[in-house]
CSV table of C-alpha atoms in Angstrom, one decimal:
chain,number,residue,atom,x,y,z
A,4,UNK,CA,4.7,-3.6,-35.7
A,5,UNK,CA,1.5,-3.8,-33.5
A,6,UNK,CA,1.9,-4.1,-29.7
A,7,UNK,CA,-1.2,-4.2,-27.0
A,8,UNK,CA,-0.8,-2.6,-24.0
A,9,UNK,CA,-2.6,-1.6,-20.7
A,10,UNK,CA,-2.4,0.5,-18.4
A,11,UNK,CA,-3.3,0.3,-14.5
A,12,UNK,CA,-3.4,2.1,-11.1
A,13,UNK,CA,-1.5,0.4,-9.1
A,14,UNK,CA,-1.6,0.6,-5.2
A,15,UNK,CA,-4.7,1.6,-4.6
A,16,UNK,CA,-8.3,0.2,-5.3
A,17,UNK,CA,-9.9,3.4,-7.4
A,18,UNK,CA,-9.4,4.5,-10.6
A,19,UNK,CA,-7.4,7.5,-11.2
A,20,UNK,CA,-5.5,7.2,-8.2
A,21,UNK,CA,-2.3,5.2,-7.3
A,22,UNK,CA,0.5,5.2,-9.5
A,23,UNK,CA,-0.3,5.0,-13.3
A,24,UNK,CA,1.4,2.1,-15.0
A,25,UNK,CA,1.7,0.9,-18.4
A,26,UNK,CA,2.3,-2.4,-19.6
A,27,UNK,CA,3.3,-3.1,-22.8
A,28,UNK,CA,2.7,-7.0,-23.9
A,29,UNK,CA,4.7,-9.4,-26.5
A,30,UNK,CA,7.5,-7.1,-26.1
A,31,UNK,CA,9.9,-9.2,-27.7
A,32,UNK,CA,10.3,-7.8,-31.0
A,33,UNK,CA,11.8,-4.5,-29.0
A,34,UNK,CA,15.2,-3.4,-28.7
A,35,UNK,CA,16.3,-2.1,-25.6
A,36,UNK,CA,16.2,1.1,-27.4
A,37,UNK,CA,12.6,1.7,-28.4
A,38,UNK,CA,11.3,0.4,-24.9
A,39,UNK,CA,13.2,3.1,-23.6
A,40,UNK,CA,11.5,5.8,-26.1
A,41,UNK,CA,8.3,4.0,-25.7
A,42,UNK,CA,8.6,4.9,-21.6
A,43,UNK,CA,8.7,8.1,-22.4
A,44,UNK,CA,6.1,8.5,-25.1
A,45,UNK,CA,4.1,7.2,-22.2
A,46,UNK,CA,5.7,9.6,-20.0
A,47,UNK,CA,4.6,7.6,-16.6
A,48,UNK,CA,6.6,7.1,-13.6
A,49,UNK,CA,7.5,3.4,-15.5
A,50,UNK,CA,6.4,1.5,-18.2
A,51,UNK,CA,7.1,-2.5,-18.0
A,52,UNK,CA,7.2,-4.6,-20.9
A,53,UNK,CA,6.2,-7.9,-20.9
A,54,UNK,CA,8.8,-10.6,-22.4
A,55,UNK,CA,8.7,-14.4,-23.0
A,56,UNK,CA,10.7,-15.7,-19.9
A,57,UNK,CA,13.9,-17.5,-20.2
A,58,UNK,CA,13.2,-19.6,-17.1
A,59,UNK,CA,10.6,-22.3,-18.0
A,60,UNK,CA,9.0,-21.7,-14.3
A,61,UNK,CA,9.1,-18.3,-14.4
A,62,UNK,CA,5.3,-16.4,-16.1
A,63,UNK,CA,7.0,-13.9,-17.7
A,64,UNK,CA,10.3,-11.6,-17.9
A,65,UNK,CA,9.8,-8.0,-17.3
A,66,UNK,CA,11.6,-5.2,-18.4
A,67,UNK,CA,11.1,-1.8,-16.2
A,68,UNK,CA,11.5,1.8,-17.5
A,69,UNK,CA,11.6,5.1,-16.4
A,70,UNK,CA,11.1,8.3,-18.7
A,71,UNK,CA,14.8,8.3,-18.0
A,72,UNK,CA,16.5,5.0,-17.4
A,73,UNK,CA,16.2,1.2,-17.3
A,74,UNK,CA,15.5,-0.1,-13.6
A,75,UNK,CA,16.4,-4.0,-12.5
A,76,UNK,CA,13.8,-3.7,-10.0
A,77,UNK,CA,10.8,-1.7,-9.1
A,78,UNK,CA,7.7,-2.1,-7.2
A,79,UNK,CA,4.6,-0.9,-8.3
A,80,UNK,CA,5.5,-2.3,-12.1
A,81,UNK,CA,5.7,-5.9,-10.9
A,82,UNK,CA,2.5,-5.8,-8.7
A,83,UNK,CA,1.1,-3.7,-11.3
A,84,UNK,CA,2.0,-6.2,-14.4
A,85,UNK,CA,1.0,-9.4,-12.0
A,86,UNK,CA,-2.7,-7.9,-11.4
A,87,UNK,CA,-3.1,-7.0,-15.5
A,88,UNK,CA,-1.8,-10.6,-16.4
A,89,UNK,CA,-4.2,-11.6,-14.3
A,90,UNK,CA,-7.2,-9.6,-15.4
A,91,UNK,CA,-6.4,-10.1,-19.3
A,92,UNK,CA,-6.3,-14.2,-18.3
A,93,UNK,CA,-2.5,-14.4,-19.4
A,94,UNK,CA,-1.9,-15.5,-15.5
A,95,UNK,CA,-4.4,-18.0,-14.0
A,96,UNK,CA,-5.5,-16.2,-11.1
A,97,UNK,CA,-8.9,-15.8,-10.5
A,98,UNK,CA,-10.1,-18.7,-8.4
A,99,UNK,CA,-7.8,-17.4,-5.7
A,100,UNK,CA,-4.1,-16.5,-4.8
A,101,UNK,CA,-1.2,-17.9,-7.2
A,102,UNK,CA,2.3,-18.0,-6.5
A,103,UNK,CA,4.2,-17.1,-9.7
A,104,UNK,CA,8.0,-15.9,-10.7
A,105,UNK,CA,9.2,-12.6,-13.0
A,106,UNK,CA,12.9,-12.8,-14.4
A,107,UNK,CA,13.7,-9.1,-13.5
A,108,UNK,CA,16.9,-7.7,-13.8
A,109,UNK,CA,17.3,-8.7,-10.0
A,110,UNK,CA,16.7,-11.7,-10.6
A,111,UNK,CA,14.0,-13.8,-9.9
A,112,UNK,CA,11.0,-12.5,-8.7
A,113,UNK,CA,8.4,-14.5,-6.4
A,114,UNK,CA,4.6,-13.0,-6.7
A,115,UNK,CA,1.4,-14.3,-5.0
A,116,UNK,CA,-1.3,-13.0,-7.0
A,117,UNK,CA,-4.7,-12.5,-6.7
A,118,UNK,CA,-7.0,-11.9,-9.9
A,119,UNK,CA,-10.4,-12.0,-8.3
A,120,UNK,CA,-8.9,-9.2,-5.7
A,121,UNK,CA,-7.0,-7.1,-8.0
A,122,UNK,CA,-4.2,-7.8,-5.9
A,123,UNK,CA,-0.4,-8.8,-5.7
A,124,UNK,CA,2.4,-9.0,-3.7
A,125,UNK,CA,6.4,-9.2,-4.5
A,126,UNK,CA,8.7,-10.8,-2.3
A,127,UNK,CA,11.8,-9.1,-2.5
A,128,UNK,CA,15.2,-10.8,-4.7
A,129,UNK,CA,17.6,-9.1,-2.5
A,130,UNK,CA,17.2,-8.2,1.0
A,131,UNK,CA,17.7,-4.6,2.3
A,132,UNK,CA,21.3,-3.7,2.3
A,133,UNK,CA,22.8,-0.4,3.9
A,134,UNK,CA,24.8,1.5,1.8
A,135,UNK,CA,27.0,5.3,2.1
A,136,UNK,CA,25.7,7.6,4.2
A,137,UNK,CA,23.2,10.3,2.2
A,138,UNK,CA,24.4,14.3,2.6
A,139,UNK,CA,24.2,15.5,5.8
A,140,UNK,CA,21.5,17.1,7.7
A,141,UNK,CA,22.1,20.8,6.5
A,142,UNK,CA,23.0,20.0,3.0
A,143,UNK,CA,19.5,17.9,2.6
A,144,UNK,CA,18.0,20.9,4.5
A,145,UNK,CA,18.8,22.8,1.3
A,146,UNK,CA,18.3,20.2,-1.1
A,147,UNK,CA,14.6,19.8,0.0
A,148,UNK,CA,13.8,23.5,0.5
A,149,UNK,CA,13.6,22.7,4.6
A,150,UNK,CA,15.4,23.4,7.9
A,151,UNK,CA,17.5,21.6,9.8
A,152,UNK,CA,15.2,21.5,12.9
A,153,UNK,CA,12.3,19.7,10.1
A,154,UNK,CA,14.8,16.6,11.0
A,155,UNK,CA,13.4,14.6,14.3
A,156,UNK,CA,16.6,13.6,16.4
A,157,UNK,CA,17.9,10.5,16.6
A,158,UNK,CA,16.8,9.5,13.5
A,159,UNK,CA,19.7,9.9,10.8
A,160,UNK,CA,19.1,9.6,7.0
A,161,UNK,CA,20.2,6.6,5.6
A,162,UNK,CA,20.6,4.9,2.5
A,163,UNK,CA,19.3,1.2,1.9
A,164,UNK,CA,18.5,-1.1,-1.2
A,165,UNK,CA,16.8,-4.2,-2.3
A,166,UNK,CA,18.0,-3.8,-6.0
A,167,UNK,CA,17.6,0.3,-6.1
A,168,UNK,CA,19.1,2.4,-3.6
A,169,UNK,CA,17.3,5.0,-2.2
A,170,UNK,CA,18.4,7.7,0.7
A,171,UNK,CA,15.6,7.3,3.6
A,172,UNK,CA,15.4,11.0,5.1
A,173,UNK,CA,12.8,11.1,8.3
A,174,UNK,CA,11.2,14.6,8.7
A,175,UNK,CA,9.2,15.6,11.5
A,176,UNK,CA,5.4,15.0,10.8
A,177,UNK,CA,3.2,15.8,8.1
A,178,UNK,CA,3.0,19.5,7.8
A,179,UNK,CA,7.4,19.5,6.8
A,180,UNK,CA,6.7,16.0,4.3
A,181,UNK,CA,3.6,18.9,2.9
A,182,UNK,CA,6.6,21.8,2.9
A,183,UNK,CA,9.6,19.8,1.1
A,184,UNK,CA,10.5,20.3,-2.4
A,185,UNK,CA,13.6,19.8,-4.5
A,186,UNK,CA,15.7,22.6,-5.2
A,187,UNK,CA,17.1,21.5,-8.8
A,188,UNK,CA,20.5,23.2,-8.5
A,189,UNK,CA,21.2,22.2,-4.8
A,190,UNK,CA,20.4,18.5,-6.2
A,191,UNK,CA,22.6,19.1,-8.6
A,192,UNK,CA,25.6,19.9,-6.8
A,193,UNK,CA,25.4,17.9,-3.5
A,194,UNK,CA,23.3,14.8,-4.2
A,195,UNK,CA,23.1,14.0,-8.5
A,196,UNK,CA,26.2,12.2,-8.2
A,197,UNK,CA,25.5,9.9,-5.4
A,198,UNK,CA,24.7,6.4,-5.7
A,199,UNK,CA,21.6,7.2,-3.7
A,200,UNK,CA,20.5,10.6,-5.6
A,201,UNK,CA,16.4,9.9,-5.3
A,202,UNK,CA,15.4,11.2,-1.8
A,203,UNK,CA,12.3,9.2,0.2
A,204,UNK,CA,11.2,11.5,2.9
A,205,UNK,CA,9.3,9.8,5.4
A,206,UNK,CA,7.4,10.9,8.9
A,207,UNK,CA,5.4,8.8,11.7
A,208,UNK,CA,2.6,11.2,11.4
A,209,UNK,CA,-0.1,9.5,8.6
A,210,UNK,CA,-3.4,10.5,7.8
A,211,UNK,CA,-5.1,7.0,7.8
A,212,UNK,CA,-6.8,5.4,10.4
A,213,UNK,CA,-4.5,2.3,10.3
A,214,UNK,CA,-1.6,3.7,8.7
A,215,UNK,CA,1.9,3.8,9.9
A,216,UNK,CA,4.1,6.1,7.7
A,217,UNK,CA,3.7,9.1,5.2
A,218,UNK,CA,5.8,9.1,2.4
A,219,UNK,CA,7.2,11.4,-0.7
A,220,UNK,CA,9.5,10.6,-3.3
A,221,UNK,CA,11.8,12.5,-5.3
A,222,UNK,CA,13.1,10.9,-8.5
A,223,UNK,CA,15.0,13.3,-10.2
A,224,UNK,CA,18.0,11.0,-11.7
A,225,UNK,CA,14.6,9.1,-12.8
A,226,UNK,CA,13.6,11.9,-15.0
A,227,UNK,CA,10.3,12.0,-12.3
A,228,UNK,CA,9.7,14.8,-10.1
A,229,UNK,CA,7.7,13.0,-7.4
A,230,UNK,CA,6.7,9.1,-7.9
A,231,UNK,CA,2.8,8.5,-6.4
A,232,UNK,CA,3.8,5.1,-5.1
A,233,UNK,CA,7.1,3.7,-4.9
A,234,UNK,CA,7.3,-0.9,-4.0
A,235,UNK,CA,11.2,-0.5,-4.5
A,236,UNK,CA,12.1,1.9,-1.9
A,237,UNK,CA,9.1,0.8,0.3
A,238,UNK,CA,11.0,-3.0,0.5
A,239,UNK,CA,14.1,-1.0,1.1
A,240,UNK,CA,12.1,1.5,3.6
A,241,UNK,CA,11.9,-2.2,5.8
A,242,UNK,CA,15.5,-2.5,5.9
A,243,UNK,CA,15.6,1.2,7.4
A,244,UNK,CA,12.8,0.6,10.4
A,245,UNK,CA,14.1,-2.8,11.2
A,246,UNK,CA,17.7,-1.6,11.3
A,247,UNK,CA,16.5,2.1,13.2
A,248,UNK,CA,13.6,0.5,15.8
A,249,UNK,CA,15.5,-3.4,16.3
A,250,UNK,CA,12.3,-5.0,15.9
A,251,UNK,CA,11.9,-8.5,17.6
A,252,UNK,CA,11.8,-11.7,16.3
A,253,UNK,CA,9.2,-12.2,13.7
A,254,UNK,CA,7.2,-10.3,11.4
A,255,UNK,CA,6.7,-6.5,11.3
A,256,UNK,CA,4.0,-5.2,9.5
A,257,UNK,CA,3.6,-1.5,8.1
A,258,UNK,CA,1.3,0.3,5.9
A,259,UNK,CA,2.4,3.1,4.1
A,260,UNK,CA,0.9,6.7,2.4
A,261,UNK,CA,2.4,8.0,-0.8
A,262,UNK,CA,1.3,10.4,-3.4
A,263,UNK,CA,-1.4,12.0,-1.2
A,264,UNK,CA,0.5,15.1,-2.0
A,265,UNK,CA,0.0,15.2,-5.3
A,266,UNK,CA,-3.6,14.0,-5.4
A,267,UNK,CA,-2.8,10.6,-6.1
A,268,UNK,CA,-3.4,8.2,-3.0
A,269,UNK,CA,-1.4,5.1,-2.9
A,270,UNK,CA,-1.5,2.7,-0.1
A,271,UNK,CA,1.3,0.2,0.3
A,272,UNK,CA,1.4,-2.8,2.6
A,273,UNK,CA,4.6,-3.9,3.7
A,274,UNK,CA,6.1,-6.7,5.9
A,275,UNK,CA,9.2,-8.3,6.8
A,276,UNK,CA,10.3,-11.2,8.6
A,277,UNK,CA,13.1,-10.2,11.1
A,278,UNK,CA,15.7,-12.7,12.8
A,279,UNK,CA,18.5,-11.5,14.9
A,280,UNK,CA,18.1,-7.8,14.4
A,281,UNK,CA,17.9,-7.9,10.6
A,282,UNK,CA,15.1,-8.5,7.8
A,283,UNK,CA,15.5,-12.5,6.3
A,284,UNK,CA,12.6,-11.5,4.1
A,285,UNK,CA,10.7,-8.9,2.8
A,286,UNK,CA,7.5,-8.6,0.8
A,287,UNK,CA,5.1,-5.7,-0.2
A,288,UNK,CA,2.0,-5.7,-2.3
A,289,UNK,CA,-1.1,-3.9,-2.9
A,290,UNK,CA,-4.4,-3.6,-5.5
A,291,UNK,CA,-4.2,-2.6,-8.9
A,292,UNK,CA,-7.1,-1.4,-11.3
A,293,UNK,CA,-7.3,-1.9,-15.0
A,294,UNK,CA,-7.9,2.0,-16.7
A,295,UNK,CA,-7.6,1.7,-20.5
A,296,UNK,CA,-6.4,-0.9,-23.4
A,297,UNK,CA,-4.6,0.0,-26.5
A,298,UNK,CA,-2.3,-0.7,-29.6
A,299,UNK,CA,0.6,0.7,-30.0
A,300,UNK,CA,1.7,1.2,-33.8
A,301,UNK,CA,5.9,1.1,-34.8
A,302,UNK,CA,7.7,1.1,-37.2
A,303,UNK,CA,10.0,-2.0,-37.8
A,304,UNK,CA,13.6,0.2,-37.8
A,305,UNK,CA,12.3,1.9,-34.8
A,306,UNK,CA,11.3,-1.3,-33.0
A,307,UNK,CA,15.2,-3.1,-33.9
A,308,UNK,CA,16.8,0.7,-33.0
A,309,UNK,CA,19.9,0.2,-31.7
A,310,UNK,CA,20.3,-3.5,-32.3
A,311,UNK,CA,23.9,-4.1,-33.8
C-alpha cells in the first residue's frame, strides 16, 4: 500500500520553525492500529491522517496522533492539515478565505481557510470547560524543577478543556517559564494519573513586540517532552483568561509565544467572544508552510493490523 503524505510547519510563517506536522492523505485503507505506528515512525508531536468524511458537508475527517495516543482534538494538526489541503488544491482556497468543516473526534470542526496566505483558523467544537483542580502549588513546584515563590499570587493553576484537558500553571515572567523542566519521577507520582497530567506554563512577560503571553508545554502522557505549538490548550488557555481577568462583553484577542525555548518559534493568535463572564466562542489560527512531500510504502497486514 502506497500513501502520500506532507508535512508542514504550522504556526509560524518560516520553514523549520513552528511545530512540524505530518499529514498523511487517503488514509482510509488504515486501521486504527497502523496510524498509530505510523505517528510514531514519524516521531512528531502529531501526525493527522486524512479520511473521506462521513458528513457530505464536511472536506474531510481527520484522525490525530500522538507518538503516544489517539487525540479527538488538537490544534496545530487541523490548522496544519487545512493549509496543506489547501496548497495541494484538495481544498479550494486560493482566491481567498473558505469556510469549511473536519469530522474530528470532537465533533465537527468549523475552519476558515486561507490558501493564498498559508493560513487557517479553527473554531472551537466545545467551549472551554473547567475541570479538577491541578496539584497544588508545592507539589507542581517539584514537578517542574521550580519554587514555590516562581508562582505570581493570585493566580491559581487551573485546569480547563475544549476536547483535551490541560492544567494552566502561571509562572512569574520569562526567566522561571526559561528555568522549568519536568522531573520524570515527581510527574510520575503526583500528576501521571490526573485527568489533566500535560502541564502549560504560562507568564505575561513575552518577547514580541505585540505579544501577550509566553508559553511551554509539557506532554509527557503524550509521549512528547515539550510541544513547539500547542491550538488545543491555547483554545482552552481562553477559557482560563476569561474566567481569571472577567473580560467584558465582546471579543478578546491574545497572541501567544510557544516553542521559543526549544528553538522552534510558534506564534498563535487567539480570540474569543465573551458574554456574561464566560467564552460563547472560541477560535485560534495561524500560518502553516509546506516542508517536504513523500510516499509512504506498507505492507497490506500492517495497514489492516488490528482489524478483527
Amino acid at each position: 500500500m502506497h500513501l502520500d503524505y506532507v508535512t508542514a510547519d504550522v504556526f509560524t510563517d518560516r520553514p523549520l520553525t513552528g511545530n512540524p506536522l505530518a499529514v498523511v492523505l487517503d488514509a482510509d485503507g488504515l486501521s486504527g492500529r497502523a496510524m498509530q505506528r505510523i505517528a510514531g515512525e514519524f516521531n512528531l508531536s502529531e501526525t493527522v491522517f486524512v479520511l473521506k468524511p462521513r458528513d457530505p458537508d464536511a472536506a474531510a475527517r481527520l484522525r490525530i496522533f500522538t507518538p503516544a495516543r489517539e487525540l479527538p482534538f488538537a490544534g496545530h494538526p487541523t490548522v496544519g492539515a487545512a493549509v496543506v489541503l489547501a496548497g495541494i488544491g484538495a481544498i479550494e482556497a486560493d482566491a481567498g478565505r473558505v469556510d469549511i468543516i473536519f469530522e474530528e473526534g470532537v465533533g465537527p470542526v468549523p475552519v476558515t481557510v486561507d490558501g493564498r496566505a498559508g493560513w487557517a483558523q479553527l473554531s472551537v467544537a466545545r467551549l472551554p470547560e473547567e475541570g479538577p483542580a491541578p496539584p497544588d502549588r508545592a507539589a507542581l513546584a517539584r514537578i517542574l524543577s521550580l519554587t514555590p515563590d516562581d508562582f505570581p499570587e493570585g493566580e491559581p493553576a487551573r485546569s480547563f478543556s475544549c476536547g483535551a484537558a490541560f492544567p494552566f500553571v502561571p509562572v512569574r515572567d520569562r526567566e522561571a517559564l526559561a528555568r522549568a523542566r519536568i522531573d520524570s519521577a515527581a510527574w510520575s507520582e503526583l500528576m501521571a494519573n490526573d485527568a489533566a497530567p500535560d502541564p502549560y506554563l504560562f507568564c505575561r512577560d513575552p518577547e514580541r513586540l505585540g505579544s501577550h503571553i509566553r508559553a511551554r508545554l509539557f506532554a509527557p502522557a503524550m509521549g512528547i517532552t515539550e510541544d513547539p505549538a500547542t491550538g488545543s490548550a491555547a483554545a482552552a488557555l481562553a477559557g482560563y483568561l476569561t474566567a481569571q481577568d472577567r473580560y467584558p462583553d465582546g471579543t478578546a484577542r491574545w497572541v501567544v509565544e510557544q516553542g521559543f525555548e526549544m528553538g522552534r518559534p510558534s506564534i498563535l493568535e487567539v480570540e474569543a467572544d465573551i458574554h456574561a463572564g464566560k467564552a460563547t466562542a472560541v477560535r485560534v489560527g495561524g500560518s502553516a508552510v509546506i516542508i517536504a512531500r513523500g510516499q509512504l510504502t506498507i505492507p497490506d497486514d500492517l495497514a489492516r493490523e488490528g482489524e478483527a
